PDB file of C-alpha atoms (C1' of nucleotides) in Angstrom:
ATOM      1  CA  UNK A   1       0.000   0.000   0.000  1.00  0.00           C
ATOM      2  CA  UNK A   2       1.682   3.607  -1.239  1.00  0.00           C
ATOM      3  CA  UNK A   3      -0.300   7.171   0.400  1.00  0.00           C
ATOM      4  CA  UNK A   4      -1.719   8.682  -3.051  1.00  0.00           C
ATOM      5  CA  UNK A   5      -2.960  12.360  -2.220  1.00  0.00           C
ATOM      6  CA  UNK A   6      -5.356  12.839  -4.938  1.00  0.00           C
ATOM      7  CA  UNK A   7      -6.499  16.510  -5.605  1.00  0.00           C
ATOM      8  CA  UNK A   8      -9.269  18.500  -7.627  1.00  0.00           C
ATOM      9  CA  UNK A   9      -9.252  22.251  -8.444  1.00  0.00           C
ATOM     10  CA  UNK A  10     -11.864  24.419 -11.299  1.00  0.00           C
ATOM     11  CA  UNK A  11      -8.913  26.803 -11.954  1.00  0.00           C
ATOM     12  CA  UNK A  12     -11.307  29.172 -13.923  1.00  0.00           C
ATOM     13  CA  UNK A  13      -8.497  29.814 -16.788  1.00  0.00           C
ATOM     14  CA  UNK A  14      -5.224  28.075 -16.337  1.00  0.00           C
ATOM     15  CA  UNK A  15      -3.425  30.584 -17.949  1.00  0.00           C
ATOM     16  CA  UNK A  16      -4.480  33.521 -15.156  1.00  0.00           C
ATOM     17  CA  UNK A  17      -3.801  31.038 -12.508  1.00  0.00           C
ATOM     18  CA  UNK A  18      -0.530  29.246 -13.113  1.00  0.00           C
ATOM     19  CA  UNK A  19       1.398  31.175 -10.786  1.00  0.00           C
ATOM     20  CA  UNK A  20      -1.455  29.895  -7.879  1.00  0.00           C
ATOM     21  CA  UNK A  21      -1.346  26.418  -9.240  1.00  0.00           C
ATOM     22  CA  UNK A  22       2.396  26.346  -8.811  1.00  0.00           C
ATOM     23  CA  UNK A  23       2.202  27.750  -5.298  1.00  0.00           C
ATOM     24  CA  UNK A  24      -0.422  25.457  -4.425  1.00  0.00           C
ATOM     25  CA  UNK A  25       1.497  22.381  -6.171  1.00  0.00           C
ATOM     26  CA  UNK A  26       4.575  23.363  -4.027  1.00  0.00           C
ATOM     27  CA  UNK A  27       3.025  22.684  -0.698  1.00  0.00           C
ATOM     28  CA  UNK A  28       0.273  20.572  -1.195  1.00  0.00           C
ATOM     29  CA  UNK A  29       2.136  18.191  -3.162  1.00  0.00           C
ATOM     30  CA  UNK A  30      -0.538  15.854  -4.177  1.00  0.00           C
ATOM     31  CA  UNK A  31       0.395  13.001  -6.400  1.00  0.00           C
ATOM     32  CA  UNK A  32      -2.369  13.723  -8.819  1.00  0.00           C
ATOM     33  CA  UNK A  33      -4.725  16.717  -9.911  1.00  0.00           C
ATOM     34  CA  UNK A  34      -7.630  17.004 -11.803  1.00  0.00           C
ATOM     35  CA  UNK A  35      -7.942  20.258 -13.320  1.00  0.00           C
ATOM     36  CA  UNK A  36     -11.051  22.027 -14.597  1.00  0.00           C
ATOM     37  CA  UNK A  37     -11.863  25.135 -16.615  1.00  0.00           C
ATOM     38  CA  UNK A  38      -8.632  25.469 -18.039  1.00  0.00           C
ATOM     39  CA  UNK A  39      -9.925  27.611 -20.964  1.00  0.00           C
ATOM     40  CA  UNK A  40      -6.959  26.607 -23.074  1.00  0.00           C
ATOM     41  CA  UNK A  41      -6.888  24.786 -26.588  1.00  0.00           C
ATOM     42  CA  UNK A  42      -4.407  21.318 -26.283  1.00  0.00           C
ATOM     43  CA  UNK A  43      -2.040  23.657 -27.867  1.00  0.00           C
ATOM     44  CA  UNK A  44      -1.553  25.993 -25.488  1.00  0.00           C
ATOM     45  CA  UNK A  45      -1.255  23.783 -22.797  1.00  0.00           C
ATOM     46  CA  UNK A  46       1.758  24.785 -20.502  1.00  0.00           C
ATOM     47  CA  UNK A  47       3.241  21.069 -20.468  1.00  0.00           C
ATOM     48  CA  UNK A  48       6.639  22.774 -19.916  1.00  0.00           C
ATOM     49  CA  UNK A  49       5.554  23.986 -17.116  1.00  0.00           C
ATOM     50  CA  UNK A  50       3.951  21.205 -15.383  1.00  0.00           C
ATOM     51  CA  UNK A  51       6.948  18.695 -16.319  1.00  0.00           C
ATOM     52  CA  UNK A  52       9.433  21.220 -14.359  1.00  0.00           C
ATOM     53  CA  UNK A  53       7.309  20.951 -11.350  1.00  0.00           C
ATOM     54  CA  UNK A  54       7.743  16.793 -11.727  1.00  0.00           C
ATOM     55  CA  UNK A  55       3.998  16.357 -13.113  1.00  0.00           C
ATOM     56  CA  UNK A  56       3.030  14.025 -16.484  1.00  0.00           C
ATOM     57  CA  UNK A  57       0.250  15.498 -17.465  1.00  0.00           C
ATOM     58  CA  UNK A  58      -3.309  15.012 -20.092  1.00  0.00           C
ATOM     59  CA  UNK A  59      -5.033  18.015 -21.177  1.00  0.00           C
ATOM     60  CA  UNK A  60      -8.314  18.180 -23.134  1.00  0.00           C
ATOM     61  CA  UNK A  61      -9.686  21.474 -24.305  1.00  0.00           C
ATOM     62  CA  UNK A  62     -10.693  23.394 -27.374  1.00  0.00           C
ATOM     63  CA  UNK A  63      -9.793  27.097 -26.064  1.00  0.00           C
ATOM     64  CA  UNK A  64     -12.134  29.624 -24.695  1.00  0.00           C
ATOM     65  CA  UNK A  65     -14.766  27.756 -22.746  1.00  0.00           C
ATOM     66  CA  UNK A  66     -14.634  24.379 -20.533  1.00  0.00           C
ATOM     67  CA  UNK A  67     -11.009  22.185 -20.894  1.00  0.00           C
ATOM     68  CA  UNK A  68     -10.244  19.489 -18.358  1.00  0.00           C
ATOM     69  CA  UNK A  69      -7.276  17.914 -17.218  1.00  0.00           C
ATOM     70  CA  UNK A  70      -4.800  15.622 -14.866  1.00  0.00           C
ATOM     71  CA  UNK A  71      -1.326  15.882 -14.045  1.00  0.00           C
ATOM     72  CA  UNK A  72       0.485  12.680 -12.325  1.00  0.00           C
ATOM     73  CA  UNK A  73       3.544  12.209 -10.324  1.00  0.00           C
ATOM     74  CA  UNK A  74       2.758   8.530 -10.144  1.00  0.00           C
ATOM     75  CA  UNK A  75       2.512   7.871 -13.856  1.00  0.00           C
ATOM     76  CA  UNK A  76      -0.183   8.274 -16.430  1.00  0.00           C
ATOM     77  CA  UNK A  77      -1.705   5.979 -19.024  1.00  0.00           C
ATOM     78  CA  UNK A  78      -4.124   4.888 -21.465  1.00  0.00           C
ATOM     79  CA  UNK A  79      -5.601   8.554 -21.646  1.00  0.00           C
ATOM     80  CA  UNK A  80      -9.091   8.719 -22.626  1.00  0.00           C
ATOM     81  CA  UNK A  81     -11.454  11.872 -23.706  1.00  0.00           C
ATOM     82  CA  UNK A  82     -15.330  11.939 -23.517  1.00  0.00           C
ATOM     83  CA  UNK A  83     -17.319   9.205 -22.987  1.00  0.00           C
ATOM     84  CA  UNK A  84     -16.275   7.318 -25.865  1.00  0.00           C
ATOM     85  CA  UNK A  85     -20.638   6.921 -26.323  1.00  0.00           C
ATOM     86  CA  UNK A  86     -21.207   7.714 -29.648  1.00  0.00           C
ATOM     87  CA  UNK A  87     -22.409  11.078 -29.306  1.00  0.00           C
ATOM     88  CA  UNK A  88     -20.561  13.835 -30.537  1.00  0.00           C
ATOM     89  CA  UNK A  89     -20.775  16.584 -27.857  1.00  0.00           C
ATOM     90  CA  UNK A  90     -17.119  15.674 -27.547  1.00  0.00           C
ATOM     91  CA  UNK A  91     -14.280  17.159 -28.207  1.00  0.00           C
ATOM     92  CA  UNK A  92     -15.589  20.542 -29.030  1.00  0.00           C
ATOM     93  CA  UNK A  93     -17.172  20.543 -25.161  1.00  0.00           C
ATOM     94  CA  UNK A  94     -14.018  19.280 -23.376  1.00  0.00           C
ATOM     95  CA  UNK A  95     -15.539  18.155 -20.100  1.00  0.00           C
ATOM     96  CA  UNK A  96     -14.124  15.018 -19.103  1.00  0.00           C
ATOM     97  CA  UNK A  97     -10.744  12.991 -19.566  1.00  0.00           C
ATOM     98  CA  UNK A  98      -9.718   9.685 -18.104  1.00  0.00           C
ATOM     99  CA  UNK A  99      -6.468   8.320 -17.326  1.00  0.00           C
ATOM    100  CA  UNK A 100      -5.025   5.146 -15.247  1.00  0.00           C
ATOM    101  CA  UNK A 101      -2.632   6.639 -12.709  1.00  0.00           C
ATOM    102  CA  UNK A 102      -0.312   4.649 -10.361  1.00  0.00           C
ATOM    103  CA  UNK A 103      -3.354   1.887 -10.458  1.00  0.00           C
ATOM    104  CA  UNK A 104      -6.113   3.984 -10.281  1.00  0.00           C
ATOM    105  CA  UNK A 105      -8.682   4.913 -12.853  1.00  0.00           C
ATOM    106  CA  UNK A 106      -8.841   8.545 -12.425  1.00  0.00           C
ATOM    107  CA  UNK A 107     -11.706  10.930 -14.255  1.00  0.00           C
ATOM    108  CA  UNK A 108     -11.575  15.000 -14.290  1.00  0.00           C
ATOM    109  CA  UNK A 109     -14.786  16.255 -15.104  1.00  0.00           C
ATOM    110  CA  UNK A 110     -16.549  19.377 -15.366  1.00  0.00           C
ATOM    111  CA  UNK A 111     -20.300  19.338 -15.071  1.00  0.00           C
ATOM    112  CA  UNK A 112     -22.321  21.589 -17.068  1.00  0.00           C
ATOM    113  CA  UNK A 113     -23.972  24.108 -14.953  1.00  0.00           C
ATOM    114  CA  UNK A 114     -27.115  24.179 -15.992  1.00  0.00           C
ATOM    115  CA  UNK A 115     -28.096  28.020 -15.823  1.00  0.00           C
ATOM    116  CA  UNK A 116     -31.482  27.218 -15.058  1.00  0.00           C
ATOM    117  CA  UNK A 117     -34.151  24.708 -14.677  1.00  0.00           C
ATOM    118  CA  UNK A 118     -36.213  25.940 -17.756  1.00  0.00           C
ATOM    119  CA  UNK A 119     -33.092  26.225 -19.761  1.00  0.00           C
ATOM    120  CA  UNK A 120     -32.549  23.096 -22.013  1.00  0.00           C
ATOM    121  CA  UNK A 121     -28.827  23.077 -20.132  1.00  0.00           C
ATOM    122  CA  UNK A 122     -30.307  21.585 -17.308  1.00  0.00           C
ATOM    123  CA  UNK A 123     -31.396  18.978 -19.161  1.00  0.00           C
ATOM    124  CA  UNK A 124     -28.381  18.400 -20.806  1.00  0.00           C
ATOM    125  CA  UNK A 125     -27.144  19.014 -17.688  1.00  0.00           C
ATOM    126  CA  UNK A 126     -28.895  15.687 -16.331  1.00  0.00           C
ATOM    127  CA  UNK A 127     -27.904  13.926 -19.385  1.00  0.00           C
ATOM    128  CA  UNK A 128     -24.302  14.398 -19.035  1.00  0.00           C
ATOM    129  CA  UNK A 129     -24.653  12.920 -15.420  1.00  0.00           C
ATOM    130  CA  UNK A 130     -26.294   9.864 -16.477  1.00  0.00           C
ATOM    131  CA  UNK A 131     -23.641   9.102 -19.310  1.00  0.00           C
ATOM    132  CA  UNK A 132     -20.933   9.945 -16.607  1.00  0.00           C
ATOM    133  CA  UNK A 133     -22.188   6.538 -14.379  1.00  0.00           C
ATOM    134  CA  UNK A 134     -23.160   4.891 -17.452  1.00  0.00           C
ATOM    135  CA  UNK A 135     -19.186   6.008 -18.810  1.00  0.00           C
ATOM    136  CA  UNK A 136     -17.728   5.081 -15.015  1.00  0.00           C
ATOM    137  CA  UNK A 137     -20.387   1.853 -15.271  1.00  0.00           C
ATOM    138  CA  UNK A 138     -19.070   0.938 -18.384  1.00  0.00           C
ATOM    139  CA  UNK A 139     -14.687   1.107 -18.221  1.00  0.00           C
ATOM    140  CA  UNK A 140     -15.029  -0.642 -14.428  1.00  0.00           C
ATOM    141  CA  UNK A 141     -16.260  -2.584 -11.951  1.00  0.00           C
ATOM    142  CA  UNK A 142     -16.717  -1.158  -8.030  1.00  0.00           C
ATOM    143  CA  UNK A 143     -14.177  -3.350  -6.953  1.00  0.00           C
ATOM    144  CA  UNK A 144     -11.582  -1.405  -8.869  1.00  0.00           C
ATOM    145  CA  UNK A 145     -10.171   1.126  -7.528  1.00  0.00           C
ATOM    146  CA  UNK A 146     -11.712   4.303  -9.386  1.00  0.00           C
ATOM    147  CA  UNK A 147     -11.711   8.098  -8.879  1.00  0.00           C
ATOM    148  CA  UNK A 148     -13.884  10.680 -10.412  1.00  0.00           C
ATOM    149  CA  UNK A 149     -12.852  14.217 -10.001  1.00  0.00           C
ATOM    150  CA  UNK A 150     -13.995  17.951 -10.631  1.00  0.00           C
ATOM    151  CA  UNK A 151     -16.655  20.541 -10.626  1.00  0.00           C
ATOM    152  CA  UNK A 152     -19.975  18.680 -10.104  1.00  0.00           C
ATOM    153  CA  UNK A 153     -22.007  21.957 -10.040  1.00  0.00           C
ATOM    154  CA  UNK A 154     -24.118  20.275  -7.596  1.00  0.00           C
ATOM    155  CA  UNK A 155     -24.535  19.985  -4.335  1.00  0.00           C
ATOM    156  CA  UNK A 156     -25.478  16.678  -2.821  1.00  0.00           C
ATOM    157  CA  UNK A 157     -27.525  18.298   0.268  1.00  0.00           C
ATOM    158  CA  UNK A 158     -28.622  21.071   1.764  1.00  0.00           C
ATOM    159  CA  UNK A 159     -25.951  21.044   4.490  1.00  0.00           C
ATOM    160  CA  UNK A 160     -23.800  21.909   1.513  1.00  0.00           C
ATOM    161  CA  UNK A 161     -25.561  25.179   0.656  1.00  0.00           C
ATOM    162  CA  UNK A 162     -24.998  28.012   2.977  1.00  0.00           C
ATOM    163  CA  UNK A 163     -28.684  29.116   1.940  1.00  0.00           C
ATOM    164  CA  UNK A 164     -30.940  26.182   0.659  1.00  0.00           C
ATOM    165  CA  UNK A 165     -33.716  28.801   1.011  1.00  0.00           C
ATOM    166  CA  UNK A 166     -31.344  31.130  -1.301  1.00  0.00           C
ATOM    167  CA  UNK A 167     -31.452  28.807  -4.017  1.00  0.00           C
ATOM    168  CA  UNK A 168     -35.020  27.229  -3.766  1.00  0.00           C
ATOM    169  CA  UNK A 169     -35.546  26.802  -7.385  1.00  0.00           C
ATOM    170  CA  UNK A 170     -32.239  27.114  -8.675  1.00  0.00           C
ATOM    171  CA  UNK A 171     -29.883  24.639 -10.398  1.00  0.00           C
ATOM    172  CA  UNK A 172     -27.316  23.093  -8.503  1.00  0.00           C
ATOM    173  CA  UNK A 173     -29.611  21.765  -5.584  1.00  0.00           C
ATOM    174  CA  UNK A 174     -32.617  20.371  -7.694  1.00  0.00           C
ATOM    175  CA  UNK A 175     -33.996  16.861  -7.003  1.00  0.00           C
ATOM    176  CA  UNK A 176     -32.919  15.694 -10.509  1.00  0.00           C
ATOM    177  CA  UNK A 177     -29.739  16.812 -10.184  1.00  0.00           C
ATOM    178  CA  UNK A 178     -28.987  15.057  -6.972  1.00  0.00           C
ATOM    179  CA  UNK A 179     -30.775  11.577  -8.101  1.00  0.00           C
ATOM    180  CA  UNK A 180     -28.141  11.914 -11.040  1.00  0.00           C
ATOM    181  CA  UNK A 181     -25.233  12.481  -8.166  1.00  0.00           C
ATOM    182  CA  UNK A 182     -26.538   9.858  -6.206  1.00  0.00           C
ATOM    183  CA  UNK A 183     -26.706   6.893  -9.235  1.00  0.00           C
ATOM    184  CA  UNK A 184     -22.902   6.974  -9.083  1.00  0.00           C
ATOM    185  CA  UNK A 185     -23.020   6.676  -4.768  1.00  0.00           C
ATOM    186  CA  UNK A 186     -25.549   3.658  -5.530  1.00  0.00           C
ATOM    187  CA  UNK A 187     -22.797   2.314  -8.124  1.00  0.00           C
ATOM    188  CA  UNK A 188     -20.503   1.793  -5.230  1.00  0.00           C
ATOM    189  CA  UNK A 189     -18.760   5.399  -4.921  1.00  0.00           C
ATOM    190  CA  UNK A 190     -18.331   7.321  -2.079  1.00  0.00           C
ATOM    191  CA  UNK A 191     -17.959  11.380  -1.494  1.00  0.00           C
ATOM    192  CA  UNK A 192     -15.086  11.148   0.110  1.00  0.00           C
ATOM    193  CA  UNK A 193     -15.272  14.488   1.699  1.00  0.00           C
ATOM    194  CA  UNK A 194     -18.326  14.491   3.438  1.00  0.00           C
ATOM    195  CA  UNK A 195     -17.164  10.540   4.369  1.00  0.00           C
ATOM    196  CA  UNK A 196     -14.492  12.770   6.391  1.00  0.00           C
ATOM    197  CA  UNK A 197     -16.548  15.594   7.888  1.00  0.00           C
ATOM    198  CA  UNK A 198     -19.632  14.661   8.386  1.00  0.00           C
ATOM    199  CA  UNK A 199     -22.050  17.393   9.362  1.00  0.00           C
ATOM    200  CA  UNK A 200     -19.307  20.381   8.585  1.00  0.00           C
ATOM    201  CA  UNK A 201     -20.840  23.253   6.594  1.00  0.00           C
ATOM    202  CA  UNK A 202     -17.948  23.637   4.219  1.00  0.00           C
ATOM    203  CA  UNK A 203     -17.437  25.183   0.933  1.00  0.00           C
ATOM    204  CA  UNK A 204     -15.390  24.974  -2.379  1.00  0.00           C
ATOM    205  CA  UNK A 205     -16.966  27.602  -4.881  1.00  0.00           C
ATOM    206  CA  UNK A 206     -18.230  30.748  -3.574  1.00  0.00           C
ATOM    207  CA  UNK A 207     -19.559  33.753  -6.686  1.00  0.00           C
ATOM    208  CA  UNK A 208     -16.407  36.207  -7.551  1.00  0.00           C
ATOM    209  CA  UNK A 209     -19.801  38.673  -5.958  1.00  0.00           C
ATOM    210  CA  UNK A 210     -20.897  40.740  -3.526  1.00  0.00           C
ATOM    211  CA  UNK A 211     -18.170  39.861  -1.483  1.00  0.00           C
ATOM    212  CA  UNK A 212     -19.408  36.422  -0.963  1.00  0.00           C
ATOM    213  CA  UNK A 213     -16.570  34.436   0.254  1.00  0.00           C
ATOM    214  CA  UNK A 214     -15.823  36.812   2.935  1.00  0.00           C
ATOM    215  CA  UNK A 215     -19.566  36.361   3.831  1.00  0.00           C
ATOM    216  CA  UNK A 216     -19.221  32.261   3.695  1.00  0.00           C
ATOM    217  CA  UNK A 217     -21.929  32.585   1.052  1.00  0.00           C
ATOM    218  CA  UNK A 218     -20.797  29.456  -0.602  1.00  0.00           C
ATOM    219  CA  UNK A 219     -21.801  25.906  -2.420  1.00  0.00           C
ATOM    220  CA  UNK A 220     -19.487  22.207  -1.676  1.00  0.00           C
ATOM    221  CA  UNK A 221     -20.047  21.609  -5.388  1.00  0.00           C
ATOM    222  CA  UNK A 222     -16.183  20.364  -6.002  1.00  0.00           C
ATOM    223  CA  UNK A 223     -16.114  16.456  -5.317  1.00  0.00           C
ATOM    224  CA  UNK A 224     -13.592  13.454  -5.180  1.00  0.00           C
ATOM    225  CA  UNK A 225     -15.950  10.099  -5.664  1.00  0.00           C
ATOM    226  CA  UNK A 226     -13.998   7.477  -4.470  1.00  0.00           C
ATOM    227  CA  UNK A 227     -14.717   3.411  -4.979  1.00  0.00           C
ATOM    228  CA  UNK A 228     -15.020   1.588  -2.237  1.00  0.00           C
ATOM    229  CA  UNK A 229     -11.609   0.083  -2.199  1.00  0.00           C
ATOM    230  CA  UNK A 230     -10.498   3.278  -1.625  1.00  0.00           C
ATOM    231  CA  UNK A 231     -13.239   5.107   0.100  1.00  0.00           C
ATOM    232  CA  UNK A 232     -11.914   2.501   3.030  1.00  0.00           C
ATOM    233  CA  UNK A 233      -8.820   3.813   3.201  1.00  0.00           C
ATOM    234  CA  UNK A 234      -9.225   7.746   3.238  1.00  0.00           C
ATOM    235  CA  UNK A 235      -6.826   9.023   6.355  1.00  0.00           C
ATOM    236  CA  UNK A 236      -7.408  12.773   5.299  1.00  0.00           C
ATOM    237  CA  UNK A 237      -9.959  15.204   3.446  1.00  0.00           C
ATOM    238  CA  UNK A 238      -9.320  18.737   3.143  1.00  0.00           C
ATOM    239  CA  UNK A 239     -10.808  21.951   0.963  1.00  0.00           C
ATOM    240  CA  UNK A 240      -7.849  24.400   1.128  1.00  0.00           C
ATOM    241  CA  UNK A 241     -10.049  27.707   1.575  1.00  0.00           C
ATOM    242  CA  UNK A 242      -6.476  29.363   1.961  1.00  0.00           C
ATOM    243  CA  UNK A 243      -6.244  29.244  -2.130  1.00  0.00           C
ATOM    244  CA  UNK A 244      -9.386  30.914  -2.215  1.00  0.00           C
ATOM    245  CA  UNK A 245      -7.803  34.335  -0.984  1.00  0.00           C
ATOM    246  CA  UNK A 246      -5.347  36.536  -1.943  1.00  0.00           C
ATOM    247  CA  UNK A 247      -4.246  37.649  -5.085  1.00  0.00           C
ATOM    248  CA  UNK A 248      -6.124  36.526  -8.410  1.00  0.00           C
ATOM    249  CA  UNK A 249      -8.024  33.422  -7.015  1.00  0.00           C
ATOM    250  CA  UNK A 250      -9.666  31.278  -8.727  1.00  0.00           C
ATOM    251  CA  UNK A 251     -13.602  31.071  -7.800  1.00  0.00           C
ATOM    252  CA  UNK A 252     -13.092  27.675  -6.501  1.00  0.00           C
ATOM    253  CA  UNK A 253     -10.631  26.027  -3.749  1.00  0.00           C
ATOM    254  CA  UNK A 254      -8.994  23.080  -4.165  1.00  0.00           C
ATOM    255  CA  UNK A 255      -9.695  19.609  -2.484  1.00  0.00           C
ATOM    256  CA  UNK A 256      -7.975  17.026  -1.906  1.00  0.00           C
ATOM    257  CA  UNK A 257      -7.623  13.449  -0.414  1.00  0.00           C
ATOM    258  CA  UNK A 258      -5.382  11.033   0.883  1.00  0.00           C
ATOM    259  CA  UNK A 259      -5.772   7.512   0.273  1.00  0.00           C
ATOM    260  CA  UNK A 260      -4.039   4.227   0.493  1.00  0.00           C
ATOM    261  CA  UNK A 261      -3.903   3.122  -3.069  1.00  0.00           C
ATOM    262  CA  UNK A 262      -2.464  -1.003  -3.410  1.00  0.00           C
TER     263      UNK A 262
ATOM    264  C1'  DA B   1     -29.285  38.215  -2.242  1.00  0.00           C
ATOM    265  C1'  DT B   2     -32.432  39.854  -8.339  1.00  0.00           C
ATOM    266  C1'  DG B   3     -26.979  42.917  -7.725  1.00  0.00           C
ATOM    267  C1'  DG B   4     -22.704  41.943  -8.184  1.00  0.00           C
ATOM    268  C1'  DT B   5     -17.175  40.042 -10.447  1.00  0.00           C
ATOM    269  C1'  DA B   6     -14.156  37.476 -13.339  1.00  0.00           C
ATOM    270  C1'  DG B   7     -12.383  35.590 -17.882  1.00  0.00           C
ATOM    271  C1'  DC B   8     -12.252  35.713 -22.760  1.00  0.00           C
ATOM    272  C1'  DG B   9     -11.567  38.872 -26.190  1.00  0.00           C
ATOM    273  C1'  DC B  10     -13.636  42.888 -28.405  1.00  0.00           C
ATOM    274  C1'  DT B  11     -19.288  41.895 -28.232  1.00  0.00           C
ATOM    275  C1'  DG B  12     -21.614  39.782 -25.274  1.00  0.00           C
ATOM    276  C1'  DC B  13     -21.484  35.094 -23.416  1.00  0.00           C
ATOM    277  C1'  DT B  14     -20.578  32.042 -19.569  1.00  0.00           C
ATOM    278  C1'  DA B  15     -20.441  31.184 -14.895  1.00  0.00           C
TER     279       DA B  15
END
DNA sequence: ATGGTAGCGCTGCTA
């Protein structure tokens, strides 16, 4: 058994924050990090920059909007974008890339949000989620050890809203969505956060607005699903809210896990 | 809490 930290952070442009994801790199040192919103085409992916800091990385993105990705200390193989389902969303959305590293199946993903339940994002919104179990359904079994990663853009209960009566009617806490959420628990994953901290009102994304991170006006919509195999053997959680402050934050904090990988 | 900020990129969309 080797410690694997395992980390996910929605950068929100990767080019504005590479200086924070190289600070953050430096002293959280986790072995592997999914990596959302990079806004970058493969291109102009700054591989240079993540091999100097000892990371093999994947990126998938088409510029602008969306672009996911993992980086690896502990090796990274049989890379795999979309969900490979026949329909054709993918590339051009760049949501979701797969890779085996040291042993473990590991998936960055970035949800769509949704904008709003009468929008017909939301329903894509709840199709994406179902072809992200059927995708995780499909490439393993729960006895493996698997890890899916990123910006959910929804959060599992109310304890993870600092307002559920704020957003009564909004996307991110709707039934639907957390049904979808909840097929890949029933699958045999675990949120390995809240499997941590159990009744903890904590955050990872809180609006750029209105000052509302200083406020703790914020959502836990940032997971780490773990498989049981490895959902067992979780000896830390954490959301750094310390990468949420300062100078040019991303909206989101990072969160990570440790985990005793075989 | 119905305004507000950030990123991309040059106009308004996305979140």
């Amino acid at each position: 058994m080797t410690l694997m930290r395992i980390a996910t952070w929605n950068v929100n442009s990767l080019k504005v924050r590479l200086g924070r994801l190289e600070e953050w790199l430096g002293y959280a040192q986790p072995d592997v990090i999914c990596l959302q919103e990079t806004k970058l085409a493969d291109a102009a992916f700054p591989g240079m920059d993540m091999e100097r800091l000892g990371y093999e990385w994947a990126h998938h993105g088409s510029g602008r909007w969306n672009g996911v990705a993992i980086l690896s200390r502990v090796g990274i193989e049989n890379v795999r974008t979309g969900f490979d389902d026949g329909h054709d969303d993918e590339p051009s959305e760049a949501r979701v890339i797969t890779a085996d590293c040291g042993g473990v199946q590991v998936t960055s993903v970035y949800v769509p949000n949704g904008r709003s339940l009468d929008d017909e994002m939301y329903r894509m919104k709840l199709d994406w989620l179902d072809r992200l179990h059927d995708f995780i359904a499909g490439s393993s079994k729960a006895g493996d050890e698997v890890a899916v990663c990123g910006d959910f853009n929804v959060a599992p209960h109310d304890i993870d809203v600092y307002s559920p009566k704020a957003f009564a009617g909004s996307t991110h806490v709707s039934d639907d969505e957390r049904k979808r959420v909840q097929r890949l628990l029933d699958w045999g994953m675990v949120d390995a956060f809240r499997s941590r901290w159990s009744q903890e009102k904590l955050y990872s994304w809180w609006d750029y607005r209105a000052g509302n991170f200083h406020k703790g006006f914020g959502m836990r919509i940032d997971h780490i699903l773990l498989s049981k195999p490895l959902a067992d053997n979780v000896s830390f959680a954490l959301i750094d809210r310390n990468a949420r402050k300062g100078q040019l934050p991303s909206d989101h904090a990072p969160l990570f896990v440790d985990v005793e990988a075989s």
